[in-house]
Amino acid sequence: MTDVAIVGASGYTARELIQLLLRHPGARIRLATSRKDEAPRLDALHPSLAGRIDLACEPFDPDRVAEVARVAFLALPHGASMAAVPELRSRGVRVIDLSADYRLVDETVYEDWYDHPHTDPSGLREAVYGLPELYREAIPGASLIANPGCYTSTSILALAPLVASNLIERSGIIIDAKSGVSGAGRSPKLTTHYPECNESLSAYGVGRHRHTPEIEQVLTGVGRSAAGDPVEVIFTPHLVPMDRGILATIYAQPRGAVTEHDLLDLYREFYRSSPFVRVVNRLPSTKDSAYSNFCDLTVRVVRGRVLVIACLDNLIKGASGVAVQNFNLMTGHPETTALF
């Protein structure tokens, strides 16, 4: 049994994480923190947890976390984790960070895309990117896991077999992705206010979305064995009026002749040991993977282009579910524990 803490318990991803951990036979939630002054109970923050957990939130105190927990899940806003992570790691607490603070390797790239300096560059270099399908061997011994983003998980899983096999050009890759409103978090914003986003479809972050360097960094690493330039993508996210889910339609130029049959075989072999990637013949939709830890994807060849369609639940496989995958690998549990 591993005692865990949830640092930042008020958001949607924290709620999903708590629900998963409550059915985990090897995890015990000992502490939850909140920046709210009144230190609310978890079942007040998330009424769906009523009768399932009897725990009130506490202010964040790294000594208190280290006293009761061996692993801390950080569900904090971007920019807040880099202050908490060094405090926890110096006290021997292993950290799974669900924010974007530790996903980029280069601190100058981080500052360029996030518009403020990184205050823990050593942690940035030491963090293991928490996408088990690609980094399964490195995760068990890590003290700091950078949980991937939801858009990035969708895009990277969709493209990794093609890049690793050097089957597509490494530039000019177009990622057209759409996400439900929960991807923007629980804090009220004008763009996610119901009258603004309902019955509407809109692009955002065009040409400058912060997930772009994360996608390029990981895919460049995946393709390192195949000589070539860094991977470059044109990533355009869209907000759609649904609660949850991501669907990405991705276009790439093949280096040579390819067939759908061979590409599907390639994908099935690449993800043969990955229980949460389902390579399907049909065209997947967000409802197929909703409320699950699965990423569904397929591949087509259209007018000489390779087209990949991938979808997942942004709150589970795109956040809390993959965090539990990482926890399982770090603590010696089967990777699928609490996720089926």
mmCIF file of C-alpha atoms in Angstrom:
data_model
loop_
_atom_site.group_PDB
_atom_site.id
_atom_site.type_symbol
_atom_site.label_atom_id
_atom_site.label_comp_id
_atom_site.label_asym_id
_atom_site.label_seq_id
_atom_site.Cartn_x
_atom_site.Cartn_y
_atom_site.Cartn_z
ATOM 1 C CA MET A 1 0.000 0.000 0.000
ATOM 2 C CA THR A 2 1.386 3.386 -1.018
ATOM 3 C CA ASP A 3 0.239 6.521 0.768
ATOM 4 C CA VAL A 4 -0.379 9.404 -1.648
ATOM 5 C CA ALA A 5 -1.176 13.102 -1.544
ATOM 6 C CA ILE A 6 -3.219 15.152 -4.006
ATOM 7 C CA VAL A 7 -1.703 18.637 -4.204
ATOM 8 C CA GLY A 8 -4.323 20.897 -5.757
ATOM 9 C CA ALA A 9 -7.574 19.004 -5.308
ATOM 10 C CA SER A 10 -10.219 21.368 -6.668
ATOM 11 C CA GLY A 11 -10.031 20.834 -10.432
ATOM 12 C CA TYR A 12 -11.541 18.376 -12.884
ATOM 13 C CA THR A 13 -8.372 16.319 -13.256
ATOM 14 C CA ALA A 14 -8.034 16.044 -9.484
ATOM 15 C CA ARG A 15 -11.601 14.752 -9.255
ATOM 16 C CA GLU A 16 -10.925 12.094 -11.907
ATOM 17 C CA LEU A 17 -7.661 11.178 -10.208
ATOM 18 C CA ILE A 18 -9.317 10.746 -6.822
ATOM 19 C CA GLN A 19 -12.015 8.537 -8.341
ATOM 20 C CA LEU A 20 -9.381 6.294 -9.924
ATOM 21 C CA LEU A 21 -7.247 6.090 -6.777
ATOM 22 C CA LEU A 22 -10.242 5.230 -4.607
ATOM 23 C CA ARG A 23 -10.571 1.940 -6.486
ATOM 24 C CA HIS A 24 -6.831 1.276 -6.566
ATOM 25 C CA PRO A 25 -5.925 -1.649 -4.283
ATOM 26 C CA GLY A 26 -2.406 -0.335 -3.701
ATOM 27 C CA ALA A 27 -3.043 3.389 -3.103
ATOM 28 C CA ARG A 28 -4.334 5.220 -0.070
ATOM 29 C CA ILE A 29 -5.156 8.936 -0.246
ATOM 30 C CA ARG A 30 -3.807 10.431 2.971
ATOM 31 C CA LEU A 31 -3.812 14.134 2.168
ATOM 32 C CA ALA A 32 -5.390 16.642 -0.199
ATOM 33 C CA THR A 33 -4.470 20.298 -0.446
ATOM 34 C CA SER A 34 -6.326 23.372 -1.633
ATOM 35 C CA ARG A 35 -5.440 27.044 -1.885
ATOM 36 C CA LYS A 36 -8.971 27.939 -0.779
ATOM 37 C CA ASP A 37 -8.930 29.653 2.614
ATOM 38 C CA GLU A 38 -11.807 27.675 4.084
ATOM 39 C CA ALA A 39 -10.019 24.290 3.628
ATOM 40 C CA PRO A 40 -13.096 22.586 2.162
ATOM 41 C CA ARG A 41 -13.890 18.911 2.335
ATOM 42 C CA LEU A 42 -13.303 16.926 -0.831
ATOM 43 C CA ASP A 43 -16.972 15.997 -1.072
ATOM 44 C CA ALA A 44 -17.817 19.712 -0.938
ATOM 45 C CA LEU A 45 -15.457 20.469 -3.799
ATOM 46 C CA HIS A 46 -16.667 17.425 -5.717
ATOM 47 C CA PRO A 47 -20.170 16.278 -4.656
ATOM 48 C CA SER A 48 -19.762 13.071 -6.694
ATOM 49 C CA LEU A 49 -17.291 11.943 -4.009
ATOM 50 C CA ALA A 50 -19.889 12.081 -1.212
ATOM 51 C CA GLY A 51 -19.822 8.900 0.844
ATOM 52 C CA ARG A 52 -16.631 7.711 -0.870
ATOM 53 C CA ILE A 53 -13.915 9.679 0.946
ATOM 54 C CA ASP A 54 -13.878 11.473 4.294
ATOM 55 C CA LEU A 55 -11.101 14.018 3.950
ATOM 56 C CA ALA A 56 -10.812 17.779 4.343
ATOM 57 C CA CYS A 57 -8.289 19.762 2.348
ATOM 58 C CA GLU A 58 -5.275 21.346 4.019
ATOM 59 C CA PRO A 59 -2.998 24.190 2.965
ATOM 60 C CA PHE A 60 0.090 23.006 1.105
ATOM 61 C CA ASP A 61 2.948 22.227 3.490
ATOM 62 C CA PRO A 62 5.827 20.134 2.091
ATOM 63 C CA ASP A 63 6.729 18.835 5.558
ATOM 64 C CA ARG A 64 3.171 17.654 6.091
ATOM 65 C CA VAL A 65 3.088 15.980 2.662
ATOM 66 C CA ALA A 66 6.381 14.203 3.366
ATOM 67 C CA GLU A 67 5.091 13.085 6.763
ATOM 68 C CA VAL A 68 2.135 11.170 5.366
ATOM 69 C CA ALA A 69 2.819 10.375 1.693
ATOM 70 C CA ARG A 70 5.430 8.642 -0.440
ATOM 71 C CA VAL A 71 4.013 9.879 -3.748
ATOM 72 C CA ALA A 72 2.432 13.252 -4.486
ATOM 73 C CA PHE A 73 0.237 13.978 -7.486
ATOM 74 C CA LEU A 74 0.407 17.665 -8.361
ATOM 75 C CA ALA A 75 -2.724 18.997 -10.066
ATOM 76 C CA LEU A 76 -1.694 22.628 -9.875
ATOM 77 C CA PRO A 77 -1.971 25.423 -12.440
ATOM 78 C CA HIS A 78 0.907 25.804 -14.882
ATOM 79 C CA GLY A 79 3.694 27.744 -13.194
ATOM 80 C CA ALA A 80 2.806 26.681 -9.650
ATOM 81 C CA SER A 81 4.366 23.210 -9.658
ATOM 82 C CA MET A 82 7.945 24.405 -10.111
ATOM 83 C CA ALA A 83 7.793 26.012 -6.663
ATOM 84 C CA ALA A 84 6.401 22.898 -4.958
ATOM 85 C CA VAL A 85 8.390 20.155 -6.700
ATOM 86 C CA PRO A 86 11.865 20.966 -5.281
ATOM 87 C CA GLU A 87 10.416 21.191 -1.779
ATOM 88 C CA LEU A 88 8.821 17.762 -2.081
ATOM 89 C CA ARG A 89 11.748 16.026 -3.771
ATOM 90 C CA SER A 90 14.205 17.362 -1.177
ATOM 91 C CA ARG A 91 12.066 15.575 1.429
ATOM 92 C CA GLY A 92 12.100 12.263 -0.423
ATOM 93 C CA VAL A 93 8.602 12.482 -1.926
ATOM 94 C CA ARG A 94 8.231 11.144 -5.457
ATOM 95 C CA VAL A 95 6.225 13.472 -7.664
ATOM 96 C CA ILE A 96 3.842 12.995 -10.587
ATOM 97 C CA ASP A 97 3.227 16.496 -11.938
ATOM 98 C CA LEU A 98 0.129 16.963 -14.090
ATOM 99 C CA SER A 99 1.015 20.531 -15.109
ATOM 100 C CA ALA A 100 3.246 21.563 -18.018
ATOM 101 C CA ASP A 101 6.065 22.791 -15.778
ATOM 102 C CA TYR A 102 8.452 19.880 -16.356
ATOM 103 C CA ARG A 103 7.599 18.638 -19.845
ATOM 104 C CA LEU A 104 10.208 20.596 -21.775
ATOM 105 C CA VAL A 105 13.884 19.748 -21.459
ATOM 106 C CA ASP A 106 15.341 23.133 -22.411
ATOM 107 C CA GLU A 107 14.689 25.991 -19.987
ATOM 108 C CA THR A 108 15.131 28.594 -22.741
ATOM 109 C CA VAL A 109 12.438 26.897 -24.814
ATOM 110 C CA TYR A 110 10.199 26.870 -21.747
ATOM 111 C CA GLU A 111 10.718 30.581 -21.158
ATOM 112 C CA ASP A 112 10.075 31.372 -24.820
ATOM 113 C CA TRP A 113 6.735 29.553 -24.899
ATOM 114 C CA TYR A 114 5.504 30.209 -21.348
ATOM 115 C CA ASP A 115 6.736 33.811 -21.045
ATOM 116 C CA HIS A 116 8.465 33.404 -17.694
ATOM 117 C CA PRO A 117 11.708 31.765 -16.548
ATOM 118 C CA HIS A 118 11.822 28.273 -15.113
ATOM 119 C CA THR A 119 12.899 28.345 -11.466
ATOM 120 C CA ASP A 120 13.912 24.662 -11.230
ATOM 121 C CA PRO A 121 16.089 23.960 -14.280
ATOM 122 C CA SER A 122 17.770 20.947 -12.651
ATOM 123 C CA GLY A 123 14.371 19.340 -12.103
ATOM 124 C CA LEU A 124 13.468 20.185 -15.686
ATOM 125 C CA ARG A 125 16.470 18.180 -16.904
ATOM 126 C CA GLU A 126 15.890 15.277 -14.509
ATOM 127 C CA ALA A 127 12.156 14.779 -15.105
ATOM 128 C CA VAL A 128 11.002 11.713 -17.033
ATOM 129 C CA TYR A 129 8.291 12.335 -19.588
ATOM 130 C CA GLY A 130 5.352 10.268 -18.390
ATOM 131 C CA LEU A 131 4.035 8.676 -21.563
ATOM 132 C CA PRO A 132 4.342 4.954 -20.783
ATOM 133 C CA GLU A 133 3.903 3.865 -24.389
ATOM 134 C CA LEU A 134 7.273 5.486 -25.175
ATOM 135 C CA TYR A 135 9.104 5.737 -21.843
ATOM 136 C CA ARG A 136 7.933 2.646 -19.979
ATOM 137 C CA GLU A 137 11.485 1.566 -19.073
ATOM 138 C CA ALA A 138 12.501 4.937 -17.603
ATOM 139 C CA ILE A 139 9.424 5.580 -15.459
ATOM 140 C CA PRO A 140 9.801 2.993 -12.642
ATOM 141 C CA GLY A 141 12.977 4.527 -11.188
ATOM 142 C CA ALA A 142 12.016 8.170 -11.630
ATOM 143 C CA SER A 143 11.547 10.570 -8.742
ATOM 144 C CA LEU A 144 9.802 13.169 -10.929
ATOM 145 C CA ILE A 145 7.336 12.379 -13.696
ATOM 146 C CA ALA A 146 6.202 15.077 -16.128
ATOM 147 C CA ASN A 147 2.711 13.898 -16.968
ATOM 148 C CA PRO A 148 1.997 14.667 -20.634
ATOM 149 C CA GLY A 149 -0.721 16.971 -21.855
ATOM 150 C CA CYS A 150 -3.943 15.751 -23.429
ATOM 151 C CA TYR A 151 -3.370 17.253 -26.867
ATOM 152 C CA THR A 152 0.237 16.080 -26.785
ATOM 153 C CA SER A 153 -0.629 12.504 -25.835
ATOM 154 C CA THR A 154 -3.119 12.305 -28.689
ATOM 155 C CA SER A 155 -0.711 13.763 -31.236
ATOM 156 C CA ILE A 156 2.401 11.893 -30.124
ATOM 157 C CA LEU A 157 0.704 8.498 -29.951
ATOM 158 C CA ALA A 158 -0.774 9.121 -33.397
ATOM 159 C CA LEU A 159 2.574 10.019 -34.990
ATOM 160 C CA ALA A 160 5.216 8.038 -33.091
ATOM 161 C CA PRO A 161 5.116 4.858 -35.239
ATOM 162 C CA LEU A 162 5.491 6.877 -38.439
ATOM 163 C CA VAL A 163 8.340 9.037 -37.118
ATOM 164 C CA ALA A 164 10.177 6.134 -35.477
ATOM 165 C CA SER A 165 10.055 4.191 -38.747
ATOM 166 C CA ASN A 166 11.116 7.243 -40.781
ATOM 167 C CA LEU A 167 8.080 6.829 -43.034
ATOM 168 C CA ILE A 168 7.011 10.477 -43.196
ATOM 169 C CA GLU A 169 8.642 13.834 -43.808
ATOM 170 C CA ARG A 170 9.635 15.483 -40.542
ATOM 171 C CA SER A 171 8.230 18.918 -41.408
ATOM 172 C CA GLY A 172 4.875 20.067 -42.722
ATOM 173 C CA ILE A 173 2.950 17.760 -40.372
ATOM 174 C CA ILE A 174 -0.502 19.230 -39.750
ATOM 175 C CA ILE A 175 -2.333 18.453 -36.505
ATOM 176 C CA ASP A 176 -5.963 19.593 -36.499
ATOM 177 C CA ALA A 177 -7.220 18.862 -32.975
ATOM 178 C CA LYS A 178 -10.478 19.496 -31.138
ATOM 179 C CA SER A 179 -11.123 19.351 -27.404
ATOM 180 C CA GLY A 180 -14.062 19.477 -25.050
ATOM 181 C CA VAL A 181 -14.444 22.429 -22.686
ATOM 182 C CA SER A 182 -13.102 20.603 -19.604
ATOM 183 C CA GLY A 183 -9.651 20.817 -21.196
ATOM 184 C CA ALA A 184 -9.614 24.496 -20.237
ATOM 185 C CA GLY A 185 -9.914 23.658 -16.538
ATOM 186 C CA ARG A 186 -12.528 24.470 -13.919
ATOM 187 C CA SER A 187 -11.746 28.130 -13.280
ATOM 188 C CA PRO A 188 -14.294 30.417 -14.982
ATOM 189 C CA LYS A 189 -13.149 32.057 -18.217
ATOM 190 C CA LEU A 190 -15.050 34.118 -20.760
ATOM 191 C CA THR A 191 -14.242 31.734 -23.628
ATOM 192 C CA THR A 192 -15.635 28.733 -21.733
ATOM 193 C CA HIS A 193 -18.689 30.548 -20.372
ATOM 194 C CA TYR A 194 -21.742 28.609 -21.591
ATOM 195 C CA PRO A 195 -23.281 31.347 -23.771
ATOM 196 C CA GLU A 196 -19.881 31.914 -25.416
ATOM 197 C CA CYS A 197 -18.928 28.342 -26.296
ATOM 198 C CA ASN A 198 -22.263 26.546 -26.686
ATOM 199 C CA GLU A 199 -23.329 26.017 -30.314
ATOM 200 C CA SER A 200 -19.930 27.309 -31.405
ATOM 201 C CA LEU A 201 -16.645 25.948 -32.731
ATOM 202 C CA SER A 202 -13.493 28.048 -32.512
ATOM 203 C CA ALA A 203 -9.752 27.755 -33.056
ATOM 204 C CA TYR A 204 -7.323 29.194 -30.535
ATOM 205 C CA GLY A 205 -3.590 29.444 -29.941
ATOM 206 C CA VAL A 206 -3.036 29.438 -33.696
ATOM 207 C CA GLY A 207 0.670 29.196 -34.482
ATOM 208 C CA ARG A 208 1.653 29.701 -30.865
ATOM 209 C CA HIS A 209 0.038 27.012 -28.732
ATOM 210 C CA ARG A 210 2.257 25.871 -25.869
ATOM 211 C CA HIS A 211 1.861 22.189 -26.672
ATOM 212 C CA THR A 212 3.711 22.664 -29.966
ATOM 213 C CA PRO A 213 7.290 22.429 -28.604
ATOM 214 C CA GLU A 214 6.281 19.503 -26.379
ATOM 215 C CA ILE A 215 4.991 17.524 -29.363
ATOM 216 C CA GLU A 216 8.071 18.377 -31.419
ATOM 217 C CA GLN A 217 10.500 17.560 -28.625
ATOM 218 C CA VAL A 218 9.111 14.098 -27.955
ATOM 219 C CA LEU A 219 8.671 13.129 -31.599
ATOM 220 C CA THR A 220 12.193 14.311 -32.420
ATOM 221 C CA GLY A 221 13.445 12.040 -29.649
ATOM 222 C CA VAL A 222 11.390 9.121 -30.916
ATOM 223 C CA GLY A 223 12.869 9.579 -34.370
ATOM 224 C CA ARG A 224 16.447 10.041 -33.217
ATOM 225 C CA SER A 225 17.463 6.587 -34.442
ATOM 226 C CA ALA A 226 16.262 7.531 -37.925
ATOM 227 C CA ALA A 227 18.673 10.174 -39.214
ATOM 228 C CA GLY A 228 16.857 13.400 -39.994
ATOM 229 C CA ASP A 229 16.006 16.933 -38.984
ATOM 230 C CA PRO A 230 13.949 17.858 -35.912
ATOM 231 C CA VAL A 231 10.235 17.189 -36.226
ATOM 232 C CA GLU A 232 8.167 20.294 -36.964
ATOM 233 C CA VAL A 233 4.379 20.415 -36.717
ATOM 234 C CA ILE A 234 1.634 22.914 -37.426
ATOM 235 C CA PHE A 235 -0.648 22.403 -34.436
ATOM 236 C CA THR A 236 -4.073 24.050 -34.339
ATOM 237 C CA PRO A 237 -6.407 23.308 -31.412
ATOM 238 C CA HIS A 238 -10.146 23.977 -31.427
ATOM 239 C CA LEU A 239 -12.719 24.282 -28.669
ATOM 240 C CA VAL A 240 -15.903 22.272 -29.240
ATOM 241 C CA PRO A 241 -19.093 22.464 -27.146
ATOM 242 C CA MET A 242 -18.851 19.120 -25.337
ATOM 243 C CA ASP A 243 -17.715 18.270 -21.828
ATOM 244 C CA ARG A 244 -14.771 16.010 -22.563
ATOM 245 C CA GLY A 245 -12.774 14.276 -25.254
ATOM 246 C CA ILE A 246 -10.145 15.077 -27.871
ATOM 247 C CA LEU A 247 -10.071 14.133 -31.530
ATOM 248 C CA ALA A 248 -7.058 14.882 -33.740
ATOM 249 C CA THR A 249 -6.923 14.552 -37.498
ATOM 250 C CA ILE A 250 -3.284 14.554 -38.614
ATOM 251 C CA TYR A 251 -1.818 14.882 -42.106
ATOM 252 C CA ALA A 252 1.730 13.935 -43.144
ATOM 253 C CA GLN A 253 3.678 13.461 -46.358
ATOM 254 C CA PRO A 254 5.041 9.906 -46.759
ATOM 255 C CA ARG A 255 8.658 9.430 -47.836
ATOM 256 C CA GLY A 256 7.693 6.636 -50.230
ATOM 257 C CA ALA A 257 4.846 4.417 -51.289
ATOM 258 C CA VAL A 258 2.688 3.206 -48.380
ATOM 259 C CA THR A 259 -0.544 1.260 -48.017
ATOM 260 C CA GLU A 260 -3.203 1.403 -45.342
ATOM 261 C CA HIS A 261 -2.823 -2.316 -44.674
ATOM 262 C CA ASP A 262 0.914 -2.022 -44.024
ATOM 263 C CA LEU A 263 0.508 1.076 -41.875
ATOM 264 C CA LEU A 264 -2.151 -0.528 -39.706
ATOM 265 C CA ASP A 265 0.136 -3.525 -39.258
ATOM 266 C CA LEU A 266 2.961 -1.155 -38.295
ATOM 267 C CA TYR A 267 0.789 0.537 -35.666
ATOM 268 C CA ARG A 268 -0.414 -2.743 -34.197
ATOM 269 C CA GLU A 269 3.143 -4.004 -33.860
ATOM 270 C CA PHE A 270 4.403 -0.707 -32.418
ATOM 271 C CA TYR A 271 1.725 -0.729 -29.707
ATOM 272 C CA ARG A 272 1.613 -4.484 -29.203
ATOM 273 C CA SER A 273 2.697 -4.129 -25.549
ATOM 274 C CA SER A 274 0.628 -1.007 -24.845
ATOM 275 C CA PRO A 275 -2.698 -2.036 -23.300
ATOM 276 C CA PHE A 276 -4.316 1.387 -23.616
ATOM 277 C CA VAL A 277 -3.738 2.062 -27.303
ATOM 278 C CA ARG A 278 -6.375 0.522 -29.553
ATOM 279 C CA VAL A 279 -5.534 0.480 -33.253
ATOM 280 C CA VAL A 280 -8.899 0.191 -34.987
ATOM 281 C CA ASN A 281 -10.156 -0.239 -38.550
ATOM 282 C CA ARG A 282 -13.147 2.068 -38.042
ATOM 283 C CA LEU A 283 -13.010 5.847 -37.810
ATOM 284 C CA PRO A 284 -12.848 6.490 -34.051
ATOM 285 C CA SER A 285 -14.984 9.073 -32.281
ATOM 286 C CA THR A 286 -14.677 10.725 -28.880
ATOM 287 C CA LYS A 287 -17.556 8.712 -27.429
ATOM 288 C CA ASP A 288 -15.601 5.503 -28.114
ATOM 289 C CA SER A 289 -12.918 6.455 -25.589
ATOM 290 C CA ALA A 290 -14.938 8.675 -23.235
ATOM 291 C CA TYR A 291 -14.591 7.885 -19.506
ATOM 292 C CA SER A 292 -11.786 5.424 -20.278
ATOM 293 C CA ASN A 293 -7.993 5.341 -20.378
ATOM 294 C CA PHE A 294 -7.908 4.237 -24.022
ATOM 295 C CA CYS A 295 -6.522 6.079 -26.994
ATOM 296 C CA ASP A 296 -8.223 4.908 -30.190
ATOM 297 C CA LEU A 297 -6.504 5.553 -33.488
ATOM 298 C CA THR A 298 -6.518 4.540 -37.129
ATOM 299 C CA VAL A 299 -4.591 5.443 -40.261
ATOM 300 C CA ARG A 300 -5.578 6.083 -43.876
ATOM 301 C CA VAL A 301 -3.825 6.952 -47.129
ATOM 302 C CA VAL A 302 -5.670 9.758 -48.970
ATOM 303 C CA ARG A 303 -4.392 11.258 -52.246
ATOM 304 C CA GLY A 304 -0.816 10.396 -51.442
ATOM 305 C CA ARG A 305 -0.950 11.684 -47.860
ATOM 306 C CA VAL A 306 -0.935 9.703 -44.636
ATOM 307 C CA LEU A 307 -3.911 10.632 -42.477
ATOM 308 C CA VAL A 308 -4.108 9.569 -38.823
ATOM 309 C CA ILE A 309 -7.209 9.978 -36.669
ATOM 310 C CA ALA A 310 -6.827 9.607 -32.902
ATOM 311 C CA CYS A 311 -9.072 10.293 -29.925
ATOM 312 C CA LEU A 312 -8.975 9.985 -26.151
ATOM 313 C CA ASP A 313 -10.642 11.305 -23.004
ATOM 314 C CA ASN A 314 -8.715 14.461 -22.101
ATOM 315 C CA LEU A 315 -9.396 14.066 -18.363
ATOM 316 C CA ILE A 316 -8.376 10.397 -18.141
ATOM 317 C CA LYS A 317 -5.898 9.176 -20.756
ATOM 318 C CA GLY A 318 -5.014 12.834 -21.307
ATOM 319 C CA ALA A 319 -4.373 13.541 -17.614
ATOM 320 C CA SER A 320 -5.416 11.490 -14.566
ATOM 321 C CA GLY A 321 -5.495 8.040 -16.139
ATOM 322 C CA VAL A 322 -1.972 8.259 -17.493
ATOM 323 C CA ALA A 323 -0.907 9.618 -14.092
ATOM 324 C CA VAL A 324 -2.192 6.385 -12.551
ATOM 325 C CA GLN A 325 -0.377 4.409 -15.261
ATOM 326 C CA ASN A 326 2.811 6.167 -14.179
ATOM 327 C CA PHE A 327 2.038 5.518 -10.515
ATOM 328 C CA ASN A 328 1.572 1.828 -11.271
ATOM 329 C CA LEU A 329 4.919 1.616 -13.028
ATOM 330 C CA MET A 330 6.659 3.533 -10.227
ATOM 331 C CA THR A 331 5.248 1.316 -7.480
ATOM 332 C CA GLY A 332 5.433 -2.106 -9.145
ATOM 333 C CA HIS A 333 1.751 -2.625 -9.846
ATOM 334 C CA PRO A 334 0.472 -3.933 -13.179
ATOM 335 C CA GLU A 335 0.142 -0.979 -15.525
ATOM 336 C CA THR A 336 -3.596 -1.519 -15.910
ATOM 337 C CA THR A 337 -4.423 -1.494 -12.178
ATOM 338 C CA ALA A 338 -7.548 0.612 -11.427
ATOM 339 C CA LEU A 339 -7.840 1.579 -15.098
ATOM 340 C CA PHE A 340 -10.009 -1.192 -16.545
#
